[in-house]
Short mmCIF file of C-alpha atoms in Angstrom, two decimals:
data_model
loop_
_atom_site.label_atom_id
_atom_site.label_comp_id
_atom_site.label_asym_id
_atom_site.label_seq_id
_atom_site.Cartn_x
_atom_site.Cartn_y
_atom_site.Cartn_z
CA MET A 989 0.00 0.00 0.00
CA SER A 990 1.37 3.42 -0.99
CA PRO A 991 2.07 5.98 1.72
CA ASP A 992 0.00 9.12 2.07
CA ILE A 993 3.10 11.26 2.23
CA VAL A 994 6.83 10.81 1.64
CA VAL A 995 9.37 12.75 3.70
CA VAL A 996 12.72 13.16 1.92
CA GLY A 997 15.45 13.47 4.54
CA ALA A 998 15.96 11.42 7.71
CA GLY A 999 17.63 14.11 9.78
CA VAL A 1000 15.95 15.55 12.84
CA ILE A 1001 13.72 17.93 10.83
CA GLY A 1002 12.50 15.18 8.51
CA ALA A 1003 12.08 12.85 11.47
CA ALA A 1004 10.04 15.43 13.40
CA CYS A 1005 7.80 16.06 10.40
CA ALA A 1006 7.32 12.33 9.85
CA GLU A 1007 6.50 11.76 13.52
CA ALA A 1008 3.96 14.57 13.66
CA LEU A 1009 2.31 13.47 10.40
CA SER A 1010 2.12 9.85 11.56
CA ALA A 1011 0.67 11.02 14.90
CA SER A 1012 -2.08 12.67 12.84
CA GLY A 1013 -3.02 9.28 11.40
CA LEU A 1014 -1.17 9.51 8.08
CA LYS A 1015 0.90 6.70 6.59
CA VAL A 1016 4.42 8.06 6.15
CA THR A 1017 7.53 6.83 4.35
CA VAL A 1018 10.88 8.50 5.02
CA LEU A 1019 13.66 8.35 2.44
CA ASP A 1020 17.31 9.27 2.83
CA ARG A 1021 20.10 8.85 0.32
CA ALA A 1022 22.54 7.95 3.12
CA GLY A 1023 21.77 6.81 6.65
CA ILE A 1024 19.46 8.01 9.39
CA ALA A 1025 20.60 11.31 10.93
CA GLY A 1026 23.86 11.07 9.01
CA GLY A 1027 24.08 14.63 7.65
CA THR A 1028 23.55 17.95 9.42
CA THR A 1029 21.96 16.27 12.44
CA ALA A 1030 25.03 14.13 13.11
CA ALA A 1031 27.18 17.27 13.08
CA GLY A 1032 25.00 19.17 15.54
CA GLU A 1033 25.54 19.97 19.21
CA GLY A 1034 21.95 19.26 20.25
CA ASN A 1035 21.07 22.80 21.27
CA VAL A 1036 17.50 23.69 22.21
CA LEU A 1037 17.90 27.43 22.67
CA VAL A 1038 15.89 30.57 23.21
CA SER A 1039 18.90 32.62 24.32
CA ASP A 1040 20.30 33.35 20.86
CA LYS A 1041 17.12 34.60 19.16
CA ALA A 1042 15.83 38.16 19.06
CA PRO A 1043 12.09 38.77 19.47
CA GLY A 1044 10.32 37.73 16.28
CA PRO A 1045 9.06 34.68 14.38
CA GLU A 1046 12.06 32.40 14.99
CA LEU A 1047 11.94 33.04 18.72
CA GLU A 1048 8.23 32.17 18.77
CA LEU A 1049 8.98 28.92 16.94
CA ALA A 1050 11.80 28.23 19.41
CA ARG A 1051 9.53 28.81 22.40
CA ALA A 1052 6.91 26.46 21.00
CA SER A 1053 9.58 23.84 20.35
CA ARG A 1054 11.06 24.23 23.84
CA ARG A 1055 7.62 23.59 25.31
CA ARG A 1056 6.99 20.63 23.02
CA TRP A 1057 10.28 18.71 23.22
CA PRO A 1058 10.07 17.36 26.81
CA ASP A 1059 6.39 16.45 26.48
CA LEU A 1060 6.98 14.77 23.13
CA LEU A 1061 9.92 12.74 24.40
CA ALA A 1062 7.96 11.69 27.49
CA ALA A 1063 5.03 10.59 25.33
CA LEU A 1064 7.32 8.61 23.03
CA ARG A 1065 8.95 6.89 26.02
CA GLU A 1066 5.47 5.84 27.09
CA GLU A 1067 4.62 4.66 23.57
CA LEU A 1068 7.89 2.96 22.62
CA GLY A 1069 9.56 2.12 25.92
CA PRO A 1070 12.79 3.59 27.32
CA THR A 1071 15.10 1.55 25.09
CA LEU A 1072 13.80 3.05 21.84
CA ALA A 1073 13.06 6.50 23.23
CA GLU A 1074 16.19 7.90 24.85
CA ALA A 1075 17.41 11.29 23.66
CA GLU A 1076 19.48 12.44 26.67
CA TRP A 1077 17.27 15.45 27.36
CA GLU A 1078 18.94 17.92 29.75
CA ALA A 1079 17.15 21.09 30.84
CA LYS A 1080 20.39 22.52 32.17
CA GLY A 1081 20.06 26.15 31.12
CA GLY A 1082 22.50 28.43 29.35
CA LEU A 1083 24.83 31.25 30.27
CA VAL A 1084 25.76 34.09 27.91
CA VAL A 1085 28.70 36.25 28.91
CA ALA A 1086 30.42 39.42 27.79
CA THR A 1087 34.17 39.58 28.20
CA THR A 1088 34.75 43.23 27.24
CA GLU A 1089 33.25 46.46 28.53
CA GLU A 1090 31.97 47.26 25.03
CA ALA A 1091 29.95 44.02 24.87
CA ALA A 1092 28.23 44.41 28.24
CA ALA A 1093 25.61 47.00 27.25
CA PRO A 1094 24.50 45.25 24.01
CA LEU A 1095 24.09 41.98 25.95
CA ALA A 1096 21.92 43.69 28.55
CA HIS A 1097 19.85 45.36 25.83
CA PHE A 1098 19.31 42.05 24.00
CA ALA A 1099 18.23 40.33 27.23
CA ALA A 1100 15.83 43.17 28.06
CA ALA A 1101 14.17 42.84 24.65
CA GLN A 1102 13.70 39.12 25.24
CA ARG A 1103 12.27 39.66 28.72
CA ALA A 1104 9.74 42.05 27.22
CA VAL A 1105 8.25 39.13 25.24
CA GLY A 1106 8.30 36.68 28.14
CA ILE A 1107 11.72 35.00 28.00
CA SER A 1108 13.46 34.24 31.29
CA ALA A 1109 16.72 36.14 30.93
CA ASP A 1110 18.29 36.87 34.31
CA GLU A 1111 21.12 39.40 34.36
CA LEU A 1112 23.96 38.34 36.67
CA THR A 1113 27.00 39.99 38.13
CA PRO A 1114 30.34 38.46 37.19
CA GLU A 1115 30.51 37.04 40.72
CA ALA A 1116 27.13 35.33 40.33
CA ALA A 1117 28.18 33.93 36.95
CA ALA A 1118 31.27 32.44 38.58
CA GLN A 1119 29.05 30.68 41.13
CA LEU A 1120 27.14 29.02 38.29
CA GLU A 1121 30.32 28.16 36.39
CA PRO A 1122 33.32 28.03 38.75
CA HIS A 1123 35.84 27.43 35.94
CA LEU A 1124 34.70 30.41 33.88
CA THR A 1125 37.25 33.15 33.15
CA ARG A 1126 37.35 35.95 35.68
CA GLY A 1127 37.38 38.40 32.75
CA VAL A 1128 33.58 38.41 32.51
CA THR A 1129 32.07 41.92 32.44
CA ALA A 1130 28.36 40.92 32.26
CA ALA A 1131 26.31 37.75 32.11
CA VAL A 1132 22.75 36.57 31.47
CA HIS A 1133 21.36 33.24 32.66
CA TYR A 1134 18.74 31.52 30.47
CA PRO A 1135 17.09 28.73 32.50
CA GLU A 1136 14.98 27.62 29.52
CA ASP A 1137 17.95 26.60 27.35
CA ALA A 1138 18.33 22.83 27.05
CA GLN A 1139 20.24 20.14 25.22
CA LEU A 1140 19.58 16.71 23.76
CA GLN A 1141 21.54 14.16 21.76
CA PRO A 1142 20.52 14.91 18.15
CA VAL A 1143 21.07 11.49 16.59
CA LEU A 1144 19.18 9.78 19.42
CA ALA A 1145 16.37 12.31 19.06
CA ALA A 1146 16.04 11.61 15.34
CA THR A 1147 16.11 7.83 15.78
CA THR A 1148 13.48 8.08 18.52
CA LEU A 1149 11.15 10.08 16.27
CA LEU A 1150 11.64 7.62 13.41
CA ALA A 1151 11.07 4.65 15.71
CA ALA A 1152 7.63 6.12 16.40
CA VAL A 1153 6.95 6.39 12.67
CA ARG A 1154 7.80 2.71 12.22
CA ALA A 1155 5.72 1.69 15.23
CA ARG A 1156 2.71 3.38 13.66
CA GLY A 1157 3.04 1.45 10.41
CA GLY A 1158 5.33 3.80 8.52
CA GLU A 1159 8.58 2.99 6.79
CA VAL A 1160 12.10 4.41 6.85
CA ARG A 1161 14.35 3.65 3.88
CA ALA A 1162 18.03 4.51 4.24
CA GLY A 1163 20.26 4.43 1.17
CA THR A 1164 17.41 5.50 -1.11
CA ALA A 1165 18.00 8.70 -3.07
CA ALA A 1166 15.04 10.81 -4.16
CA ARG A 1167 15.64 12.07 -7.70
CA GLY A 1168 12.56 14.24 -8.16
CA VAL A 1169 8.79 13.99 -8.24
CA THR A 1170 6.14 12.82 -10.66
CA ARG A 1171 2.92 14.71 -11.40
CA ASP A 1172 -0.58 13.63 -12.30
CA ALA A 1173 -2.70 15.02 -15.13
CA ALA A 1174 -3.78 17.93 -12.95
CA GLY A 1175 -0.16 18.87 -12.20
CA ARG A 1176 -0.14 17.67 -8.59
CA VAL A 1177 2.60 15.58 -7.01
CA SER A 1178 1.78 11.91 -7.56
CA GLY A 1179 5.01 10.26 -6.46
CA VAL A 1180 8.74 10.44 -5.77
CA ARG A 1181 11.28 9.16 -8.28
CA THR A 1182 14.04 7.06 -6.73
CA ASP A 1183 16.78 4.77 -8.02
CA ASP A 1184 14.43 1.89 -7.17
CA GLY A 1185 11.53 3.28 -9.19
CA THR A 1186 8.67 5.64 -8.43
CA LEU A 1187 7.05 5.61 -5.00
CA ALA A 1188 3.44 6.77 -5.33
CA CYS A 1189 2.11 9.25 -2.76
CA ARG A 1190 -0.19 12.23 -2.39
CA ALA A 1191 2.45 14.64 -1.14
CA VAL A 1192 6.19 14.94 -0.49
CA VAL A 1193 8.07 16.91 2.17
CA ASN A 1194 11.44 18.35 1.19
CA ALA A 1195 13.43 18.00 4.43
CA CYS A 1196 16.82 17.68 2.76
CA GLY A 1197 18.60 20.26 4.91
CA PRO A 1198 21.42 22.01 3.03
CA TRP A 1199 20.58 19.87 -0.02
CA ALA A 1200 16.96 21.12 -0.03
CA GLY A 1201 17.66 23.61 -2.79
CA SER A 1202 18.92 20.84 -5.06
CA PHE A 1203 15.90 18.63 -4.44
CA ALA A 1204 13.50 21.55 -4.94
CA ALA A 1205 15.14 22.36 -8.28
CA ARG A 1206 14.80 18.72 -9.40
CA ALA A 1207 11.15 18.87 -8.41
CA GLY A 1208 10.70 21.93 -10.61
CA ALA A 1209 10.12 24.44 -7.79
CA PRO A 1210 13.52 25.92 -6.85
CA ILE A 1211 14.16 27.58 -3.51
CA THR A 1212 17.25 29.29 -2.18
CA VAL A 1213 18.71 27.22 0.64
CA LEU A 1214 22.50 27.25 0.80
CA PRO A 1215 25.05 25.24 2.80
CA ARG A 1216 26.83 27.08 5.63
CA ARG A 1217 29.65 25.07 7.12
CA GLY A 1218 30.53 24.80 10.80
CA MET A 1219 33.28 23.03 12.77
CA ILE A 1220 33.25 21.57 16.28
CA LEU A 1221 35.98 20.26 18.58
CA VAL A 1222 35.32 17.47 21.08
CA THR A 1223 37.56 17.06 24.15
CA GLY A 1224 38.24 13.91 26.04
CA PRO A 1225 36.04 13.24 29.12
CA LEU A 1226 36.47 15.73 31.95
CA PRO A 1227 35.41 15.57 35.62
CA ALA A 1228 31.72 16.16 36.22
CA GLY A 1229 30.91 19.82 36.72
CA THR A 1230 33.86 21.22 34.78
CA VAL A 1231 31.35 22.88 32.46
CA ARG A 1232 27.82 22.73 33.84
CA ARG A 1233 25.68 24.24 31.07
CA LYS A 1234 25.94 25.76 27.61
CA VAL A 1235 28.15 28.85 27.87
CA TYR A 1236 28.86 31.21 25.03
CA ASP A 1237 30.28 34.63 24.39
CA ALA A 1238 27.80 37.37 23.50
CA ASP A 1239 29.28 37.71 20.00
CA TYR A 1240 27.69 34.34 19.12
CA VAL A 1241 24.31 36.03 18.60
CA GLY A 1242 25.76 38.37 16.01
CA ALA A 1243 27.43 35.50 14.16
CA VAL A 1244 24.16 33.56 13.99
CA ALA A 1245 22.32 36.53 12.48
CA SER A 1246 25.07 37.51 10.05
CA SER A 1247 24.74 37.01 6.29
CA ASP A 1248 28.49 37.29 5.72
CA ALA A 1249 29.90 34.45 3.62
CA ASP A 1250 33.37 34.78 5.13
CA LEU A 1251 34.58 32.81 8.13
CA GLN A 1252 33.22 33.86 11.52
CA THR A 1253 34.03 32.24 14.84
CA SER A 1254 32.50 32.76 18.26
CA THR A 1255 33.07 31.00 21.55
CA VAL A 1256 30.66 28.23 22.54
CA VAL A 1257 31.52 25.68 25.24
CA GLU A 1258 29.16 22.92 26.31
CA SER A 1259 29.36 19.68 28.27
CA THR A 1260 27.73 16.40 27.32
CA ARG A 1261 26.35 13.59 29.44
CA ALA A 1262 29.38 11.49 28.47
CA GLY A 1263 31.71 14.04 30.09
CA THR A 1264 33.19 15.39 26.87
CA VAL A 1265 33.08 19.11 26.08
CA LEU A 1266 31.92 20.44 22.72
CA ILE A 1267 33.73 23.55 21.47
CA GLY A 1268 32.43 25.77 18.69
CA SER A 1269 31.46 27.58 16.72
CA SER A 1270 32.37 28.57 13.19
CA ARG A 1271 30.32 29.69 10.20
CA GLU A 1272 31.32 30.15 6.58
CA ARG A 1273 29.73 29.71 3.18
CA VAL A 1274 32.11 27.58 1.12
CA GLY A 1275 29.63 25.43 -0.76
CA PHE A 1276 30.02 21.76 0.08
CA ASP A 1277 33.79 21.95 0.58
CA GLU A 1278 34.63 19.42 3.33
CA THR A 1279 38.25 20.46 3.79
CA VAL A 1280 39.26 20.44 7.47
CA ARG A 1281 40.92 23.78 8.13
CA VAL A 1282 43.43 23.62 10.98
CA ASP A 1283 43.41 27.40 11.33
CA VAL A 1284 39.68 27.31 12.13
CA LEU A 1285 40.16 24.58 14.73
CA ARG A 1286 43.05 26.48 16.28
CA GLU A 1287 40.91 29.62 16.57
CA LEU A 1288 38.07 27.69 18.21
CA ALA A 1289 40.48 26.18 20.73
CA ARG A 1290 42.11 29.52 21.49
CA LYS A 1291 38.79 31.22 22.19
CA ALA A 1292 37.53 28.32 24.29
CA VAL A 1293 40.59 28.44 26.53
CA ALA A 1294 40.12 32.19 26.93
CA LEU A 1295 36.57 31.55 28.18
CA PHE A 1296 37.43 28.46 30.26
CA PRO A 1297 41.17 28.52 31.17
CA VAL A 1298 40.78 25.03 32.68
CA LEU A 1299 40.60 23.67 29.11
CA ALA A 1300 44.24 24.53 28.42
CA GLY A 1301 46.09 21.27 27.92
CA VAL A 1302 42.93 19.16 27.75
CA PRO A 1303 43.25 16.65 24.89
CA VAL A 1304 41.02 17.04 21.84
CA MET A 1305 39.49 13.70 20.98
CA ARG A 1306 38.19 14.63 17.56
CA ALA A 1307 36.98 17.43 15.30
CA TYR A 1308 34.13 17.33 12.86
CA GLY A 1309 32.25 19.62 10.52
CA GLY A 1310 28.86 19.79 8.92
CA PHE A 1311 26.71 21.83 6.59
CA ARG A 1312 23.76 23.81 7.90
CA PRO A 1313 20.82 24.84 5.70
CA TYR A 1314 20.96 28.61 5.37
CA ALA A 1315 18.14 30.81 4.03
CA PRO A 1316 19.14 34.39 3.10
CA ASP A 1317 16.65 35.96 5.53
CA HIS A 1318 17.65 33.60 8.40
CA LEU A 1319 14.18 32.09 8.77
CA PRO A 1320 13.16 28.47 8.23
CA VAL A 1321 11.08 27.49 5.22
CA ILE A 1322 8.01 25.58 6.40
CA GLY A 1323 4.85 24.86 4.46
CA ALA A 1324 3.26 24.10 1.12
CA ASP A 1325 4.81 25.24 -2.15
CA PRO A 1326 2.10 27.16 -4.02
CA ARG A 1327 3.82 26.50 -7.35
CA LEU A 1328 3.48 22.74 -7.11
CA PRO A 1329 0.48 21.26 -5.27
CA GLY A 1330 1.60 18.39 -3.07
CA LEU A 1331 5.15 19.68 -2.54
CA TRP A 1332 5.97 20.82 1.01
CA HIS A 1333 9.20 22.17 2.48
CA ALA A 1334 10.75 21.99 5.95
CA THR A 1335 14.28 23.36 5.76
CA GLY A 1336 16.42 26.48 6.21
CA HIS A 1337 16.87 26.21 9.98
CA GLU A 1338 20.65 26.65 9.75
CA GLY A 1339 22.23 25.80 13.13
CA ALA A 1340 18.95 25.86 15.06
CA GLY A 1341 17.34 22.79 13.52
CA ILE A 1342 17.67 20.55 16.58
CA GLY A 1343 15.94 23.04 18.82
CA LEU A 1344 13.28 24.03 16.29
CA ALA A 1345 12.50 20.52 15.06
CA ALA A 1346 9.67 19.63 17.45
CA ALA A 1347 7.64 22.74 16.63
CA THR A 1348 8.51 22.53 12.93
CA GLY A 1349 7.09 19.03 12.67
CA ARG A 1350 3.93 20.01 14.51
CA LEU A 1351 3.46 23.16 12.40
CA LEU A 1352 3.84 21.29 9.12
CA ALA A 1353 1.45 18.54 10.25
CA ASP A 1354 -1.11 21.12 11.38
CA LEU A 1355 -0.92 22.91 8.04
CA TYR A 1356 -1.18 19.65 6.11
CA THR A 1357 -4.20 18.38 8.06
CA GLY A 1358 -5.95 21.74 8.34
CA ALA A 1359 -5.57 22.01 12.11
CA VAL A 1360 -5.14 25.40 13.75
CA PRO A 1361 -1.36 25.90 14.21
CA GLU A 1362 0.13 27.04 17.49
CA VAL A 1363 2.66 29.23 15.68
CA ASP A 1364 1.87 31.78 12.97
CA PRO A 1365 3.05 30.11 9.73
CA GLU A 1366 3.12 33.29 7.65
CA PRO A 1367 6.78 34.30 8.27
CA PHE A 1368 7.97 30.83 7.19
CA ARG A 1369 6.00 30.63 3.94
CA VAL A 1370 7.78 29.27 0.89
CA ASP A 1371 6.85 32.04 -1.54
CA ARG A 1372 8.65 34.88 0.25
CA PRO A 1373 11.15 36.88 -1.83
CA ALA A 1374 14.28 35.79 0.05
CA VAL A 1375 13.52 32.14 -0.71
CA ILE A 1376 12.09 32.36 -4.22
CA GLU A 1377 14.37 35.14 -5.40
CA GLY A 1378 17.08 34.65 -2.83
CA GLU A 1379 20.07 34.34 -5.11
CA ARG A 1380 20.17 38.11 -5.35
CA ALA A 1381 19.98 38.46 -1.55
CA ALA A 1382 22.44 35.66 -0.70
#
């Protein structure tokens, strides 16, 4: 029996869409040209953040996702059992710090704007920040604590979501590349072309991450979603409590919002349940160039040691990079494509996909089924100029 809908992409965004659609009673098949969660999701840190988003549509999507993630994971544990539904959810909070006098006032202003729309953003003295993070540099000039920030293990989250899809009668096919779509006599999507033949369906969701632009073009409805590369360092295991939460320098917010194609680095330090510490972050638009640049890794390490001097001399276990799906106006693309009935998109989340996934899946499923969405879908529509005509803005 053919599925109702095919989701192309088995990363966390595709998995969240597939889970939400299957929870709505639809039969879903997920396709991925490689393996489950093997692309952008595997290269993520697992951030579920509100701290790095200015008031506006993305912050509203982030708030909805932050509310949804713990409830969704708890429900899936009940449905699937703890073995299949473990995503290492940690509601540990985040700490944003300024390390220069010039950065202190902008950080306070940003936090005040967030508080005005209901975000918990508690300004701290440097002494109070040191109590939260004893190994933090004493060069802090200002700090803001975000108790709502959280973390999960992104690959485990994606596999949990896909396990639910399978349990509800859906299918997940790894190693199956989607080559485009077929259309019926009325011009609607009627199937997905793969190397194994055409898979009939009523609709297809383009959740291909940084490759979403390529798939959309093959489907005949191009969108502008570009790869933006990032690198991460992973230390060896450290004693518990060395780094207690996600900590980043205030310049990280500016790097996230920047449209600059050139290399940008900002200091992000975060512990994991395994005891390792993740060090980021970098951003640059270099296409799909996978070259490991030692100068970028050296800069990340230097900045991390400046923020947490205790990291000096700590061995680096590995380094890895990944490509994030970047839309020129820095907003995700979520919803139906008006140019091709039956084609839907869920992409463009850049480095926030892990955190935004739960709400993205729910929003897309609500739009598909005609339910009233929790989040206003208008800012994420496909036919906005930056996405349809984005090459000029990129």
